[in-house]
Amino acid sequence: MHKHLYMPEDHMDELYNSSNPFVRFVHRNRLKSIVALLPDAKGLKILDAGCGEGHLIEVMHEKRPDNDYYGFDVTEVAVESAKERCPYAKIQQGDIAAMPVPDGSFDVITCTEVLEHIIDYESVVMELKRVLKPGGCLILTFPNEFNWTIGRWLLGRKPVKIIDHVNAFTPRMMRNIVKLPVVAQRSLPFRLPFIASLGVLMKFKRGI
């Protein structure tokens, strides 16, 4: 099920610290935008589903150190990097479509640039909703696949089409998939219409 995933060592670290200033800005802006949507309360249990190498957990902890952080990722190399980067977090290797945690475990769940990699993304969304507390927030980001492909071509990046992106979403599609109220939405990295954006950030809230 996950054999198509592509995650070489330090793959995301190379993007967040890219020598290309625009690539670096785009990825760091996404993390900053997610952190800006975190609730102000302290002592929250926050899960980064598909945490990769732990960059988002690291940034969230820097801004909101009074919360408890958790991470799940299916790739071993990413989990080992995340554990080194975020020793304060509880990070596990596992399938985010079947997490061994009780219902309603987390106040906030982030899932950034993940669903486009997953064939059975609907099962993942159902699982994220299962482990989200009533009144909790689910924060998702996903790329505009068409514009990313054009951008990679213009930058001369290979392959032009990211090989393990098996899905493409729009904000309307994501609303229909998640089926929770949307409390915030913005295009990334700039506040442009979706057709002109590189990605989308959406914050959903589960009813009490």
PDB file of C-alpha atoms in Angstrom:
ATOM      1  CA  MET A   1       0.000   0.000   0.000  1.00  0.00           C
ATOM      2  CA  HIS A   2       2.872   2.394   0.767  1.00  0.00           C
ATOM      3  CA  LYS A   3       5.530   1.040  -1.617  1.00  0.00           C
ATOM      4  CA  HIS A   4       5.135   4.043  -3.923  1.00  0.00           C
ATOM      5  CA  LEU A   5       6.178   6.537  -1.222  1.00  0.00           C
ATOM      6  CA  TYR A   6       9.411   8.408  -1.841  1.00  0.00           C
ATOM      7  CA  MET A   7      11.256   9.624   1.261  1.00  0.00           C
ATOM      8  CA  PRO A   8      15.057   9.652   1.047  1.00  0.00           C
ATOM      9  CA  GLU A   9      16.987  10.755   4.105  1.00  0.00           C
ATOM     10  CA  ASP A  10      16.729  14.515   4.823  1.00  0.00           C
ATOM     11  CA  HIS A  11      14.395  14.978   1.840  1.00  0.00           C
ATOM     12  CA  MET A  12      12.275  17.679   3.515  1.00  0.00           C
ATOM     13  CA  ASP A  13      15.247  19.250   5.271  1.00  0.00           C
ATOM     14  CA  GLU A  14      16.694  20.003   1.840  1.00  0.00           C
ATOM     15  CA  LEU A  15      13.494  21.849   0.917  1.00  0.00           C
ATOM     16  CA  TYR A  16      13.196  23.891   4.119  1.00  0.00           C
ATOM     17  CA  ASN A  17      16.854  24.879   3.772  1.00  0.00           C
ATOM     18  CA  SER A  18      16.995  25.030  -0.024  1.00  0.00           C
ATOM     19  CA  SER A  19      19.592  27.245  -1.691  1.00  0.00           C
ATOM     20  CA  ASN A  20      16.716  28.545  -3.831  1.00  0.00           C
ATOM     21  CA  PRO A  21      15.154  31.376  -1.774  1.00  0.00           C
ATOM     22  CA  PHE A  22      11.679  30.936  -3.280  1.00  0.00           C
ATOM     23  CA  VAL A  23      11.565  27.191  -2.578  1.00  0.00           C
ATOM     24  CA  ARG A  24      12.740  27.892   0.956  1.00  0.00           C
ATOM     25  CA  PHE A  25      10.130  30.622   1.409  1.00  0.00           C
ATOM     26  CA  VAL A  26       7.244  28.495   0.129  1.00  0.00           C
ATOM     27  CA  HIS A  27       7.889  25.612   2.506  1.00  0.00           C
ATOM     28  CA  ARG A  28       8.684  27.729   5.550  1.00  0.00           C
ATOM     29  CA  ASN A  29       5.656  29.936   4.884  1.00  0.00           C
ATOM     30  CA  ARG A  30       3.432  26.844   5.004  1.00  0.00           C
ATOM     31  CA  LEU A  31       4.723  25.908   8.463  1.00  0.00           C
ATOM     32  CA  LYS A  32       4.319  29.490   9.713  1.00  0.00           C
ATOM     33  CA  SER A  33       0.763  29.631   8.370  1.00  0.00           C
ATOM     34  CA  ILE A  34      -0.185  26.400  10.145  1.00  0.00           C
ATOM     35  CA  VAL A  35       1.231  27.582  13.468  1.00  0.00           C
ATOM     36  CA  ALA A  36      -0.773  30.801  13.158  1.00  0.00           C
ATOM     37  CA  LEU A  37      -3.987  28.738  13.220  1.00  0.00           C
ATOM     38  CA  LEU A  38      -3.207  26.824  16.425  1.00  0.00           C
ATOM     39  CA  PRO A  39      -5.581  27.534  19.333  1.00  0.00           C
ATOM     40  CA  ASP A  40      -4.254  29.823  22.054  1.00  0.00           C
ATOM     41  CA  ALA A  41      -4.943  27.378  24.892  1.00  0.00           C
ATOM     42  CA  LYS A  42      -2.123  25.614  26.739  1.00  0.00           C
ATOM     43  CA  GLY A  43      -1.781  21.920  27.520  1.00  0.00           C
ATOM     44  CA  LEU A  44      -3.230  20.780  24.199  1.00  0.00           C
ATOM     45  CA  LYS A  45      -2.494  17.368  22.746  1.00  0.00           C
ATOM     46  CA  ILE A  46      -1.375  18.010  19.171  1.00  0.00           C
ATOM     47  CA  LEU A  47      -0.802  15.276  16.599  1.00  0.00           C
ATOM     48  CA  ASP A  48       1.115  15.774  13.372  1.00  0.00           C
ATOM     49  CA  ALA A  49      -0.176  12.953  11.170  1.00  0.00           C
ATOM     50  CA  GLY A  50       2.427  12.144   8.544  1.00  0.00           C
ATOM     51  CA  CYS A  51       5.008  14.120  10.507  1.00  0.00           C
ATOM     52  CA  GLY A  52       7.915  13.387   8.173  1.00  0.00           C
ATOM     53  CA  GLU A  53      11.204  14.573   9.644  1.00  0.00           C
ATOM     54  CA  GLY A  54       9.491  16.583  12.373  1.00  0.00           C
ATOM     55  CA  HIS A  55       9.871  20.110  10.993  1.00  0.00           C
ATOM     56  CA  LEU A  56       6.296  21.164  11.750  1.00  0.00           C
ATOM     57  CA  ILE A  57       6.421  19.728  15.266  1.00  0.00           C
ATOM     58  CA  GLU A  58       9.657  21.631  15.824  1.00  0.00           C
ATOM     59  CA  VAL A  59       8.140  24.941  14.716  1.00  0.00           C
ATOM     60  CA  MET A  60       4.920  24.383  16.684  1.00  0.00           C
ATOM     61  CA  HIS A  61       6.915  23.596  19.823  1.00  0.00           C
ATOM     62  CA  GLU A  62       9.069  26.720  19.383  1.00  0.00           C
ATOM     63  CA  LYS A  63       5.954  28.910  19.263  1.00  0.00           C
ATOM     64  CA  ARG A  64       3.748  26.940  21.684  1.00  0.00           C
ATOM     65  CA  PRO A  65       6.006  24.964  24.058  1.00  0.00           C
ATOM     66  CA  ASP A  66       3.241  24.402  26.625  1.00  0.00           C
ATOM     67  CA  ASN A  67       1.489  21.763  24.527  1.00  0.00           C
ATOM     68  CA  ASP A  68       2.081  18.001  24.199  1.00  0.00           C
ATOM     69  CA  TYR A  69       3.235  16.916  20.754  1.00  0.00           C
ATOM     70  CA  TYR A  70       2.779  13.594  18.968  1.00  0.00           C
ATOM     71  CA  GLY A  71       3.810  12.371  15.536  1.00  0.00           C
ATOM     72  CA  PHE A  72       2.998   9.424  13.291  1.00  0.00           C
ATOM     73  CA  ASP A  73       4.680   8.566  10.015  1.00  0.00           C
ATOM     74  CA  VAL A  74       4.901   5.370   7.998  1.00  0.00           C
ATOM     75  CA  THR A  75       8.491   5.815   6.797  1.00  0.00           C
ATOM     76  CA  GLU A  76      11.270   4.640   9.099  1.00  0.00           C
ATOM     77  CA  VAL A  77      13.909   7.103   7.881  1.00  0.00           C
ATOM     78  CA  ALA A  78      11.586  10.052   8.518  1.00  0.00           C
ATOM     79  CA  VAL A  79      10.607   8.839  11.988  1.00  0.00           C
ATOM     80  CA  GLU A  80      14.228   8.461  13.058  1.00  0.00           C
ATOM     81  CA  SER A  81      14.977  12.020  11.904  1.00  0.00           C
ATOM     82  CA  ALA A  82      11.855  13.334  13.680  1.00  0.00           C
ATOM     83  CA  LYS A  83      12.839  11.670  16.948  1.00  0.00           C
ATOM     84  CA  GLU A  84      16.265  13.285  16.791  1.00  0.00           C
ATOM     85  CA  ARG A  85      14.855  16.691  15.892  1.00  0.00           C
ATOM     86  CA  CYS A  86      12.020  16.616  18.462  1.00  0.00           C
ATOM     87  CA  PRO A  87      13.103  14.623  21.554  1.00  0.00           C
ATOM     88  CA  TYR A  88      10.253  16.212  23.560  1.00  0.00           C
ATOM     89  CA  ALA A  89       7.594  14.694  21.270  1.00  0.00           C
ATOM     90  CA  LYS A  90       6.092  11.207  21.259  1.00  0.00           C
ATOM     91  CA  ILE A  91       6.751   9.987  17.723  1.00  0.00           C
ATOM     92  CA  GLN A  92       5.835   6.556  16.356  1.00  0.00           C
ATOM     93  CA  GLN A  93       6.195   4.745  13.081  1.00  0.00           C
ATOM     94  CA  GLY A  94       2.856   3.544  11.819  1.00  0.00           C
ATOM     95  CA  ASP A  95       0.018   3.847   9.346  1.00  0.00           C
ATOM     96  CA  ILE A  96      -2.046   6.993   9.973  1.00  0.00           C
ATOM     97  CA  ALA A  97      -5.077   5.119   8.606  1.00  0.00           C
ATOM     98  CA  ALA A  98      -4.955   2.820  11.659  1.00  0.00           C
ATOM     99  CA  MET A  99      -3.413   4.524  14.700  1.00  0.00           C
ATOM    100  CA  PRO A 100      -3.366   2.580  17.993  1.00  0.00           C
ATOM    101  CA  VAL A 101      -4.916   5.385  20.061  1.00  0.00           C
ATOM    102  CA  PRO A 102      -8.393   5.804  21.603  1.00  0.00           C
ATOM    103  CA  ASP A 103     -11.183   7.809  20.036  1.00  0.00           C
ATOM    104  CA  GLY A 104     -10.996  11.541  20.695  1.00  0.00           C
ATOM    105  CA  SER A 105      -7.343  11.571  21.767  1.00  0.00           C
ATOM    106  CA  PHE A 106      -6.186  14.899  20.300  1.00  0.00           C
ATOM    107  CA  ASP A 107      -7.238  18.547  20.556  1.00  0.00           C
ATOM    108  CA  VAL A 108      -5.524  19.470  17.293  1.00  0.00           C
ATOM    109  CA  ILE A 109      -4.441  17.344  14.341  1.00  0.00           C
ATOM    110  CA  THR A 110      -2.233  18.653  11.563  1.00  0.00           C
ATOM    111  CA  CYS A 111      -1.763  16.778   8.308  1.00  0.00           C
ATOM    112  CA  THR A 112       0.349  18.779   5.890  1.00  0.00           C
ATOM    113  CA  GLU A 113       1.225  17.723   2.333  1.00  0.00           C
ATOM    114  CA  VAL A 114       0.250  14.128   3.114  1.00  0.00           C
ATOM    115  CA  LEU A 115      -3.075  13.132   1.555  1.00  0.00           C
ATOM    116  CA  GLU A 116      -1.811  13.578  -2.008  1.00  0.00           C
ATOM    117  CA  HIS A 117       0.613  10.702  -1.298  1.00  0.00           C
ATOM    118  CA  ILE A 118      -2.007   8.229  -0.034  1.00  0.00           C
ATOM    119  CA  ILE A 119      -4.080   6.023  -2.315  1.00  0.00           C
ATOM    120  CA  ASP A 120      -6.825   5.359   0.251  1.00  0.00           C
ATOM    121  CA  TYR A 121      -6.946   8.924   1.551  1.00  0.00           C
ATOM    122  CA  GLU A 122     -10.588   8.622   2.628  1.00  0.00           C
ATOM    123  CA  SER A 123      -9.637   5.994   5.227  1.00  0.00           C
ATOM    124  CA  VAL A 124      -6.998   8.374   6.570  1.00  0.00           C
ATOM    125  CA  VAL A 125      -9.507  11.224   6.882  1.00  0.00           C
ATOM    126  CA  MET A 126     -11.931   8.938   8.733  1.00  0.00           C
ATOM    127  CA  GLU A 127      -9.164   7.937  11.138  1.00  0.00           C
ATOM    128  CA  LEU A 128      -8.128  11.538  11.743  1.00  0.00           C
ATOM    129  CA  LYS A 129     -11.729  12.413  12.578  1.00  0.00           C
ATOM    130  CA  ARG A 130     -11.946   9.397  14.901  1.00  0.00           C
ATOM    131  CA  VAL A 131      -8.973  10.438  17.023  1.00  0.00           C
ATOM    132  CA  LEU A 132      -9.956  14.140  17.065  1.00  0.00           C
ATOM    133  CA  LYS A 133     -11.680  15.333  20.241  1.00  0.00           C
ATOM    134  CA  PRO A 134     -15.150  16.892  20.035  1.00  0.00           C
ATOM    135  CA  GLY A 135     -14.535  20.602  19.538  1.00  0.00           C
ATOM    136  CA  GLY A 136     -11.057  19.872  18.213  1.00  0.00           C
ATOM    137  CA  CYS A 137      -9.424  21.246  15.068  1.00  0.00           C
ATOM    138  CA  LEU A 138      -8.110  19.452  11.993  1.00  0.00           C
ATOM    139  CA  ILE A 139      -5.619  21.492   9.927  1.00  0.00           C
ATOM    140  CA  LEU A 140      -4.826  20.219   6.418  1.00  0.00           C
ATOM    141  CA  THR A 141      -2.651  21.485   3.604  1.00  0.00           C
ATOM    142  CA  PHE A 142      -2.404  20.139   0.090  1.00  0.00           C
ATOM    143  CA  PRO A 143      -0.717  21.305  -3.123  1.00  0.00           C
ATOM    144  CA  ASN A 144      -2.208  22.650  -6.299  1.00  0.00           C
ATOM    145  CA  GLU A 145      -0.750  19.840  -8.391  1.00  0.00           C
ATOM    146  CA  PHE A 146      -1.022  21.613 -11.733  1.00  0.00           C
ATOM    147  CA  ASN A 147       0.806  24.727 -10.559  1.00  0.00           C
ATOM    148  CA  TRP A 148       3.452  22.717  -8.699  1.00  0.00           C
ATOM    149  CA  THR A 149       4.179  20.787 -11.885  1.00  0.00           C
ATOM    150  CA  ILE A 150       4.522  24.021 -13.869  1.00  0.00           C
ATOM    151  CA  GLY A 151       6.721  25.485 -11.144  1.00  0.00           C
ATOM    152  CA  ARG A 152       9.032  22.471 -11.073  1.00  0.00           C
ATOM    153  CA  TRP A 153       9.356  22.668 -14.858  1.00  0.00           C
ATOM    154  CA  LEU A 154      10.244  26.374 -14.688  1.00  0.00           C
ATOM    155  CA  LEU A 155      12.829  25.698 -11.960  1.00  0.00           C
ATOM    156  CA  GLY A 156      14.308  22.773 -13.880  1.00  0.00           C
ATOM    157  CA  ARG A 157      13.544  20.299 -11.084  1.00  0.00           C
ATOM    158  CA  LYS A 158      13.407  16.595 -11.946  1.00  0.00           C
ATOM    159  CA  PRO A 159      11.146  14.748 -12.140  1.00  0.00           C
ATOM    160  CA  VAL A 160       8.736  17.457 -13.232  1.00  0.00           C
ATOM    161  CA  LYS A 161       5.766  15.486 -11.849  1.00  0.00           C
ATOM    162  CA  ILE A 162       6.354  14.392  -8.262  1.00  0.00           C
ATOM    163  CA  ILE A 163       6.415  10.619  -8.534  1.00  0.00           C
ATOM    164  CA  ASP A 164       4.531   9.664  -5.386  1.00  0.00           C
ATOM    165  CA  HIS A 165       1.700  12.191  -5.652  1.00  0.00           C
ATOM    166  CA  VAL A 166      -1.234   9.936  -6.526  1.00  0.00           C
ATOM    167  CA  ASN A 167      -4.065  12.408  -5.842  1.00  0.00           C
ATOM    168  CA  ALA A 168      -4.933  15.996  -6.714  1.00  0.00           C
ATOM    169  CA  PHE A 169      -7.405  18.037  -4.657  1.00  0.00           C
ATOM    170  CA  THR A 170      -9.278  21.322  -4.768  1.00  0.00           C
ATOM    171  CA  PRO A 171     -10.772  23.121  -1.758  1.00  0.00           C
ATOM    172  CA  ARG A 172     -14.272  22.056  -2.799  1.00  0.00           C
ATOM    173  CA  MET A 173     -13.192  18.430  -3.048  1.00  0.00           C
ATOM    174  CA  MET A 174     -11.561  18.596   0.396  1.00  0.00           C
ATOM    175  CA  ARG A 175     -14.708  20.037   1.981  1.00  0.00           C
ATOM    176  CA  ASN A 176     -16.692  17.117   0.558  1.00  0.00           C
ATOM    177  CA  ILE A 177     -14.117  14.592   1.770  1.00  0.00           C
ATOM    178  CA  VAL A 178     -13.711  15.880   5.332  1.00  0.00           C
ATOM    179  CA  LYS A 179     -17.362  16.791   5.948  1.00  0.00           C
ATOM    180  CA  LEU A 180     -16.622  19.083   8.903  1.00  0.00           C
ATOM    181  CA  PRO A 181     -17.242  22.832   9.171  1.00  0.00           C
ATOM    182  CA  VAL A 182     -14.438  24.951   7.682  1.00  0.00           C
ATOM    183  CA  VAL A 183     -13.386  27.732  10.067  1.00  0.00           C
ATOM    184  CA  ALA A 184     -10.401  29.042   8.088  1.00  0.00           C
ATOM    185  CA  GLN A 185      -9.051  28.706   4.564  1.00  0.00           C
ATOM    186  CA  ARG A 186      -6.225  30.431   2.707  1.00  0.00           C
ATOM    187  CA  SER A 187      -4.157  29.895  -0.383  1.00  0.00           C
ATOM    188  CA  LEU A 188      -0.413  29.345  -0.068  1.00  0.00           C
ATOM    189  CA  PRO A 189       2.019  30.997  -0.129  1.00  0.00           C
ATOM    190  CA  PHE A 190       0.018  34.109  -1.074  1.00  0.00           C
ATOM    191  CA  ARG A 191      -3.659  34.937  -0.666  1.00  0.00           C
ATOM    192  CA  LEU A 192      -4.526  34.356  -4.306  1.00  0.00           C
ATOM    193  CA  PRO A 193      -7.382  32.422  -5.923  1.00  0.00           C
ATOM    194  CA  PHE A 194      -6.795  28.658  -5.943  1.00  0.00           C
ATOM    195  CA  ILE A 195      -6.140  28.687  -9.684  1.00  0.00           C
ATOM    196  CA  ALA A 196      -3.094  30.922  -9.060  1.00  0.00           C
ATOM    197  CA  SER A 197      -1.878  29.315  -5.819  1.00  0.00           C
ATOM    198  CA  LEU A 198       0.688  26.632  -5.037  1.00  0.00           C
ATOM    199  CA  GLY A 199      -1.359  25.116  -2.246  1.00  0.00           C
ATOM    200  CA  VAL A 200      -4.208  25.466   0.219  1.00  0.00           C
ATOM    201  CA  LEU A 201      -4.476  25.513   4.003  1.00  0.00           C
ATOM    202  CA  MET A 202      -7.822  24.523   5.525  1.00  0.00           C
ATOM    203  CA  LYS A 203      -8.856  24.388   9.172  1.00  0.00           C
ATOM    204  CA  PHE A 204     -11.854  22.251  10.106  1.00  0.00           C
ATOM    205  CA  LYS A 205     -13.581  21.995  13.473  1.00  0.00           C
ATOM    206  CA  ARG A 206     -15.361  18.980  14.897  1.00  0.00           C
ATOM    207  CA  GLY A 207     -18.638  19.702  16.640  1.00  0.00           C
ATOM    208  CA  ILE A 208     -19.010  19.220  20.393  1.00  0.00           C
TER     209      ILE A 208
END
